[in-house]
Coordinates of C-alpha atoms in Angstrom, one line a residue:
Chain J
M29 CA 62.9 -42.4 -7.8
S30 CA 65.1 -45.0 -6.1
E31 CA 68.9 -44.7 -6.6
R32 CA 70.4 -47.3 -8.9
P33 CA 72.6 -49.6 -6.8
S34 CA 76.2 -49.8 -8.2
I35 CA 77.3 -53.1 -9.6
G36 CA 81.1 -53.6 -9.4
P37 CA 83.0 -56.7 -10.2
L38 CA 83.5 -57.4 -6.5
S39 CA 80.0 -56.5 -5.4
F40 CA 78.3 -59.8 -4.6
T41 CA 74.6 -59.9 -5.0
R42 CA 72.1 -62.4 -3.6
R43 CA 72.0 -64.0 -7.1
H44 CA 75.8 -64.4 -7.2
L45 CA 75.7 -66.3 -3.9
I46 CA 73.0 -68.6 -5.2
L47 CA 74.3 -69.0 -8.7
L48 CA 78.0 -69.3 -8.1
P49 CA 78.1 -72.6 -6.2
I50 CA 75.7 -74.1 -8.8
L51 CA 77.8 -73.0 -11.7
I52 CA 81.0 -74.1 -10.0
C53 CA 79.6 -77.5 -9.3
I54 CA 78.3 -77.9 -12.9
T55 CA 81.6 -76.8 -14.5
A56 CA 83.8 -78.7 -12.0
L57 CA 81.9 -81.9 -12.7
S58 CA 82.1 -81.5 -16.4
L59 CA 85.7 -80.5 -16.2
S60 CA 86.6 -83.5 -14.0
Y61 CA 84.8 -85.7 -16.4
A62 CA 86.7 -84.3 -19.3
V63 CA 90.1 -84.4 -17.5
Y64 CA 89.4 -87.9 -16.2
H65 CA 88.8 -89.1 -19.8
R66 CA 91.9 -87.6 -21.1
F67 CA 93.9 -88.7 -18.0
T68 CA 92.8 -92.4 -18.3
E69 CA 93.4 -92.5 -22.0
D70 CA 96.8 -90.9 -21.7
T71 CA 97.8 -93.1 -18.7
I72 CA 96.7 -96.3 -20.3
E73 CA 98.7 -95.4 -23.4
Y74 CA 101.7 -94.3 -21.3
V75 CA 101.7 -97.4 -19.1
H76 CA 101.5 -99.5 -22.3
T77 CA 104.6 -97.7 -23.7
L78 CA 106.4 -98.2 -20.3
L79 CA 105.6 -101.9 -20.3
L80 CA 106.9 -102.2 -23.8
E81 CA 110.1 -100.4 -22.7
S82 CA 110.3 -102.6 -19.5
E83 CA 110.7 -105.6 -21.8
I84 CA 114.1 -104.1 -22.7
E85 CA 115.5 -102.4 -19.6
L86 CA 113.0 -100.6 -17.3
S87 CA 113.3 -101.4 -13.6
A88 CA 110.3 -101.2 -11.2
G89 CA 111.6 -98.1 -9.4
S90 CA 112.1 -96.2 -12.6
F91 CA 108.7 -97.3 -13.8
L92 CA 106.9 -95.9 -10.7
Q93 CA 108.9 -92.7 -10.9
K94 CA 107.9 -92.0 -14.5
L95 CA 104.3 -92.8 -13.7
T96 CA 104.3 -90.4 -10.7
S97 CA 105.8 -87.7 -12.8
R98 CA 103.0 -88.2 -15.4
L99 CA 100.3 -88.1 -12.6
N100 CA 101.8 -84.8 -11.2
H101 CA 101.6 -83.4 -14.7
W102 CA 97.9 -84.3 -14.9
T103 CA 97.2 -82.9 -11.4
Y104 CA 98.7 -79.6 -12.5
V105 CA 96.7 -79.5 -15.7
W106 CA 93.5 -80.3 -13.7
C107 CA 94.2 -77.5 -11.1
V108 CA 94.9 -74.8 -13.8
E109 CA 91.8 -75.8 -15.8
L110 CA 89.6 -75.8 -12.6
L111 CA 90.9 -72.3 -11.8
I112 CA 90.0 -71.1 -15.2
F113 CA 86.5 -72.6 -15.0
I114 CA 85.9 -71.1 -11.6
L115 CA 86.8 -67.7 -12.8
A116 CA 84.6 -68.2 -15.9
S117 CA 81.7 -69.3 -13.7
Y118 CA 82.1 -66.3 -11.6
F119 CA 82.1 -64.0 -14.6
I120 CA 79.0 -65.7 -16.1
S121 CA 77.1 -65.6 -12.8
Y122 CA 78.1 -62.0 -12.4
L123 CA 76.7 -61.2 -15.9
I124 CA 73.5 -63.1 -15.1
A125 CA 73.1 -61.3 -11.8
K126 CA 73.7 -57.9 -13.4
Y127 CA 71.1 -58.6 -16.1
S128 CA 68.5 -59.8 -13.5
L129 CA 69.1 -56.8 -11.4
R130 CA 68.6 -54.5 -14.3
M131 CA 65.3 -56.3 -15.2
E132 CA 64.2 -56.1 -11.6
E133 CA 65.0 -52.4 -11.6
A134 CA 63.0 -51.9 -14.8
V135 CA 60.0 -53.7 -13.4
Q136 CA 60.3 -51.6 -10.2
Q137 CA 60.5 -48.4 -12.2
E138 CA 57.5 -49.4 -14.2
R139 CA 55.5 -50.1 -11.0
V140 CA 56.6 -46.7 -9.5
E141 CA 55.5 -45.0 -12.8
R142 CA 52.1 -46.8 -12.8
E143 CA 51.6 -45.8 -9.2
R144 CA 52.5 -42.2 -10.0
L145 CA 50.1 -42.2 -13.0
F146 CA 47.4 -43.8 -10.9
T147 CA 47.7 -41.1 -8.1
T148 CA 47.7 -38.3 -10.7
Y149 CA 44.6 -39.7 -12.5
K150 CA 42.9 -40.3 -9.2
Q151 CA 43.3 -36.7 -8.2
V152 CA 42.4 -35.2 -11.6
V153 CA 39.4 -37.5 -12.1
Q154 CA 38.0 -36.7 -8.7
A155 CA 38.5 -32.9 -9.2
V156 CA 37.0 -32.9 -12.8
T157 CA 34.0 -35.0 -11.9
Q158 CA 33.6 -33.3 -8.5
G159 CA 33.8 -36.7 -6.7
A160 CA 31.3 -38.5 -9.0
L161 CA 34.0 -40.8 -10.3
Q162 CA 36.6 -42.3 -8.0
L163 CA 39.6 -44.5 -8.6
L164 CA 40.7 -47.0 -6.0
S165 CA 43.7 -49.3 -5.9
P166 CA 43.0 -53.0 -5.2
E167 CA 44.3 -52.4 -1.6
E168 CA 42.0 -49.5 -1.0
Y169 CA 39.0 -51.4 -2.5
E170 CA 39.7 -54.3 -0.2
R171 CA 40.1 -52.0 2.8
E172 CA 36.8 -50.2 2.1
Y173 CA 34.6 -53.1 0.9
G174 CA 36.4 -56.3 1.8
Q175 CA 34.2 -56.9 4.9
D176 CA 30.8 -56.1 3.3
Q177 CA 28.4 -59.1 2.8
P178 CA 26.3 -58.8 -0.3
L179 CA 22.5 -59.2 0.0
L180 CA 22.3 -60.7 -3.5
T181 CA 25.0 -62.2 -5.8
L182 CA 24.4 -63.1 -9.5
D183 CA 26.7 -64.5 -12.0
I184 CA 27.4 -62.8 -15.3
Q185 CA 28.4 -65.2 -18.1
D186 CA 26.5 -64.6 -21.4
K187 CA 24.2 -62.1 -22.9
S188 CA 21.0 -63.8 -21.7
D189 CA 22.2 -62.8 -18.2
I190 CA 21.7 -59.1 -19.0
T191 CA 17.9 -59.3 -19.0
H192 CA 17.9 -61.8 -16.2
I193 CA 20.0 -59.7 -13.9
R194 CA 18.0 -56.6 -14.6
D195 CA 14.7 -58.5 -13.7
E196 CA 16.2 -60.2 -10.6
V197 CA 17.7 -57.0 -9.2
D198 CA 14.5 -55.1 -9.9
R199 CA 12.4 -57.7 -8.1
F200 CA 14.8 -57.9 -5.2
L201 CA 14.9 -54.1 -4.6
M202 CA 11.2 -53.7 -5.1
E203 CA 10.7 -55.9 -2.0
R204 CA 13.2 -54.1 0.1
L205 CA 13.2 -50.4 -0.9
D206 CA 10.3 -48.1 -0.4
N207 CA 11.6 -45.5 -2.8
W208 CA 12.4 -48.0 -5.6
E209 CA 10.4 -46.2 -8.3
D210 CA 11.0 -44.1 -11.4
P211 CA 13.1 -42.3 -12.3
L212 CA 15.6 -43.8 -9.8
R213 CA 14.5 -47.4 -10.7
S214 CA 14.7 -47.1 -14.5
R215 CA 18.0 -45.2 -14.4
A216 CA 19.7 -47.5 -11.9
L217 CA 18.6 -50.5 -14.0
L218 CA 19.9 -48.9 -17.2
C219 CA 23.3 -48.2 -15.6
L220 CA 23.5 -51.7 -14.2
S221 CA 22.6 -53.1 -17.6
E222 CA 25.4 -51.0 -19.2
A223 CA 28.0 -52.3 -16.7
V224 CA 26.8 -55.9 -17.1
T225 CA 26.9 -55.6 -20.9
N226 CA 30.5 -54.5 -20.7
V227 CA 31.4 -57.5 -18.7
V228 CA 29.6 -59.8 -21.3
K229 CA 31.2 -58.0 -24.2
H230 CA 34.8 -57.6 -23.1
T231 CA 35.6 -60.2 -20.3
P232 CA 35.3 -63.9 -19.7
G233 CA 32.6 -63.2 -17.1
G234 CA 32.0 -61.9 -13.6
Q235 CA 29.5 -61.3 -10.9
I236 CA 27.2 -58.6 -9.6
L237 CA 26.8 -58.0 -5.9
V238 CA 23.9 -56.0 -4.5
F239 CA 24.1 -54.0 -1.2
I240 CA 21.7 -51.5 0.3
D241 CA 23.2 -48.4 2.0
S242 CA 21.4 -45.7 4.0
T243 CA 21.7 -43.6 0.8
G244 CA 20.3 -46.2 -1.6
P245 CA 21.3 -49.3 -3.5
R246 CA 24.9 -50.1 -4.3
F247 CA 25.9 -52.5 -7.1
H248 CA 29.4 -54.0 -7.4
V249 CA 30.0 -55.3 -10.9
V250 CA 33.1 -57.4 -10.7
D251 CA 34.8 -59.0 -13.8
R252 CA 37.7 -61.4 -14.5
G253 CA 39.0 -59.3 -17.5
K254 CA 42.4 -57.9 -18.2
G255 CA 41.6 -54.6 -16.4
L256 CA 41.1 -51.1 -17.8
D257 CA 43.8 -49.1 -19.5
L258 CA 44.2 -46.0 -17.4
N259 CA 45.9 -44.3 -20.3
K260 CA 42.5 -44.2 -22.0
L261 CA 40.7 -42.7 -19.1
P262 CA 40.7 -39.1 -20.4
Y263 CA 39.0 -40.4 -23.6
M264 CA 36.4 -42.3 -21.6
L265 CA 35.6 -39.1 -19.6
F266 CA 35.6 -36.5 -22.3
V267 CA 35.0 -38.2 -25.7
K268 CA 31.4 -39.2 -26.3
G269 CA 30.9 -42.8 -27.5
F270 CA 34.6 -43.8 -27.2
S271 CA 34.8 -47.5 -26.7
T272 CA 37.4 -50.2 -26.9
G273 CA 37.8 -53.5 -25.1
N274 CA 39.5 -52.0 -22.1
T275 CA 37.4 -48.9 -21.4
L276 CA 34.1 -48.5 -19.7
G277 CA 32.4 -48.4 -23.1
A278 CA 29.8 -46.2 -24.8
G279 CA 27.5 -46.6 -21.8
F280 CA 29.9 -44.6 -19.7
P281 CA 28.3 -41.2 -20.3
I282 CA 24.9 -42.8 -19.3
M283 CA 26.4 -44.1 -16.0
M284 CA 28.1 -40.8 -15.3
R285 CA 24.8 -38.9 -15.9
Y286 CA 22.5 -41.1 -13.9
L287 CA 24.5 -42.4 -11.0
K288 CA 25.4 -40.6 -7.8
Q289 CA 28.9 -42.0 -7.8
I290 CA 31.0 -44.6 -9.7
T291 CA 34.1 -46.1 -8.1
V292 CA 36.5 -47.9 -10.3
C293 CA 39.1 -50.4 -9.1
T294 CA 41.1 -52.1 -11.9
S295 CA 44.1 -54.4 -12.0
P296 CA 45.4 -57.0 -14.5
N297 CA 43.2 -59.5 -12.6
G298 CA 40.0 -57.7 -13.4
T299 CA 37.9 -54.7 -12.7
A300 CA 35.3 -53.8 -10.0
L301 CA 32.8 -51.0 -10.6
V302 CA 30.9 -49.7 -7.6
L303 CA 27.7 -48.0 -8.7
R304 CA 25.7 -45.9 -6.3
A305 CA 22.3 -45.1 -7.6
Chain R
M28 CA 11.9 -59.5 -24.6
L29 CA 11.5 -57.5 -27.8
Q30 CA 8.7 -57.5 -30.3
V31 CA 9.2 -56.0 -33.8
T32 CA 6.2 -55.3 -36.0
M33 CA 6.3 -54.0 -39.5
T34 CA 3.4 -51.5 -39.8
K35 CA 4.5 -50.2 -43.2
G36 CA 6.1 -52.3 -46.0
L37 CA 8.6 -51.6 -48.8
P38 CA 9.8 -49.2 -50.0
D39 CA 9.3 -47.0 -46.9
V40 CA 9.4 -49.4 -44.0
T41 CA 8.2 -48.6 -40.5
L42 CA 9.2 -51.0 -37.7
V43 CA 7.5 -50.6 -34.4
L44 CA 9.6 -51.8 -31.5
E45 CA 8.0 -52.9 -28.2
G46 CA 9.7 -54.3 -25.0
E47 CA 13.4 -54.1 -24.4
L48 CA 16.2 -53.5 -26.9
D49 CA 19.7 -54.5 -25.6
M50 CA 22.5 -56.9 -26.4
A51 CA 20.3 -59.9 -25.4
T52 CA 17.4 -59.0 -27.7
G53 CA 19.3 -57.3 -30.6
D54 CA 19.2 -60.5 -32.7
I55 CA 15.4 -60.3 -32.9
L56 CA 15.6 -56.9 -34.6
R57 CA 18.6 -58.0 -36.7
E58 CA 16.6 -60.9 -38.1
V59 CA 13.8 -58.6 -39.3
V60 CA 16.1 -56.0 -40.8
D61 CA 18.3 -58.6 -42.5
G62 CA 15.1 -60.0 -44.1
L63 CA 14.4 -56.7 -45.9
D64 CA 15.2 -56.4 -49.7
L65 CA 17.8 -53.6 -49.8
E66 CA 17.2 -53.0 -53.5
K67 CA 13.6 -52.0 -52.9
L68 CA 14.2 -50.2 -49.6
N69 CA 13.9 -46.4 -49.8
S70 CA 13.7 -45.5 -46.1
I71 CA 13.3 -47.2 -42.8
T72 CA 11.8 -45.8 -39.6
F73 CA 12.2 -47.3 -36.2
S74 CA 9.3 -46.4 -33.9
L75 CA 10.5 -46.5 -30.3
D76 CA 7.3 -45.3 -28.6
G77 CA 6.5 -48.7 -27.3
L78 CA 10.0 -49.4 -26.0
A79 CA 10.2 -49.9 -22.2
F80 CA 14.0 -50.1 -22.2
I81 CA 17.0 -49.3 -24.5
D82 CA 20.7 -49.2 -23.6
S83 CA 23.8 -48.0 -25.4
T84 CA 24.1 -51.4 -27.2
G85 CA 20.6 -51.1 -28.6
I86 CA 21.3 -47.6 -29.6
G87 CA 24.6 -48.7 -31.1
Q88 CA 22.6 -51.2 -33.3
L89 CA 20.4 -48.4 -34.6
I90 CA 23.4 -46.2 -35.4
G91 CA 24.9 -49.2 -37.1
Y92 CA 21.9 -49.4 -39.4
Y93 CA 22.1 -45.7 -40.1
R94 CA 25.7 -46.0 -41.2
S95 CA 25.3 -49.2 -43.3
F96 CA 22.1 -48.0 -45.0
A97 CA 23.7 -44.6 -45.8
K98 CA 26.0 -46.5 -48.3
H99 CA 22.8 -47.6 -50.2
N100 CA 21.3 -44.1 -50.0
T101 CA 18.6 -45.4 -47.7
Q102 CA 17.3 -43.0 -45.1
V103 CA 17.0 -44.1 -41.5
Y104 CA 14.7 -42.3 -39.0
I105 CA 14.0 -42.7 -35.4
N106 CA 10.5 -41.9 -34.4
N107 CA 10.1 -41.5 -30.6
N108 CA 7.8 -39.7 -28.2
N109 CA 9.0 -41.5 -25.1
K110 CA 10.6 -39.0 -22.9
D111 CA 12.9 -41.4 -21.0
I112 CA 14.1 -43.1 -24.2
E113 CA 14.7 -39.7 -25.8
E114 CA 16.9 -38.7 -22.9
V115 CA 19.1 -41.7 -23.3
L116 CA 19.3 -41.2 -27.1
E117 CA 20.5 -37.7 -26.5
L118 CA 22.9 -38.7 -23.8
V119 CA 24.7 -41.2 -26.2
G120 CA 24.7 -38.5 -28.9
V121 CA 22.3 -40.2 -31.4
R122 CA 20.4 -36.9 -32.0
E123 CA 23.6 -35.4 -33.3
I124 CA 23.8 -37.8 -36.2
M125 CA 20.3 -39.3 -36.8
K126 CA 17.1 -37.6 -37.8
T127 CA 13.6 -37.8 -36.1

């Protein structure tokens, strides 16, 4: 875990440096405006008083001297108030920076925790299923399959696509694979159907991509859902029929039984299942 | 596509299912089952011998009937001699709760 950086009153952070001038400008402007108002009102009133006095005995020199003294008084008030506001701005910006830094640390800690959980699950899942189920991070998925060009791409939008996809993939592989016959054919289509049904049931939609490897067909079922909850993975693996919106559903035992390998890549932007029949 | 034929009427109904039972075709079966008079229904048997395809959603629908009819003391049976379909039924755990 990363060491928490110390935040002292004099330790400037990046946010201080950005926020401080902005806050100073805003407070200085509002202060100037307030002081200017008070100053003008006061000066007008004062000059008015002096002019009334001048009718009696005030000379021009004495008038200017009194006015200058009044202006000095206002300059002094303005400086003191500006100083107070600068200090207040600094303190506010310091508090904001401290809060933001804490939030950032919490997010970072959450990310580290998720990565740790993911790595643990990945190892455990691989060991328990003897490599039949694999977890990949989005980066690993991109590295492994990002360059592959699908031979067939079909959209998944509503339930009528389930039958359509099954028929299309069946026809497509029938023309290209010599060994596309039962039980491989029926089992692969059943597993594909399970994965596509999950997309229709639980996500706004997705796509299926078909590839042919030297070992057989490979289907990528990619959706635009919220991703799977890794915390529920043990239930998906070991509890028969367990199903919620963010698991692989009740069809998962069927897929685990009939497929050579399932690779799962999930993130908040969606899930990709790689099914090797 | 799914075809549902009623080969035996009330009170002990037999429905023969042919074709594919999945999320896309489940409504066809639902329509037939919803049309049955529950007051007169004693038992219902789903014959799956003619099914070419069933997935976990189709099986889930049959389990749903088993659970909802149990509240009315109506027996639900699955009649199947199709080896591939039977394997899937067992995989999902149907045979642990539903009778043949």
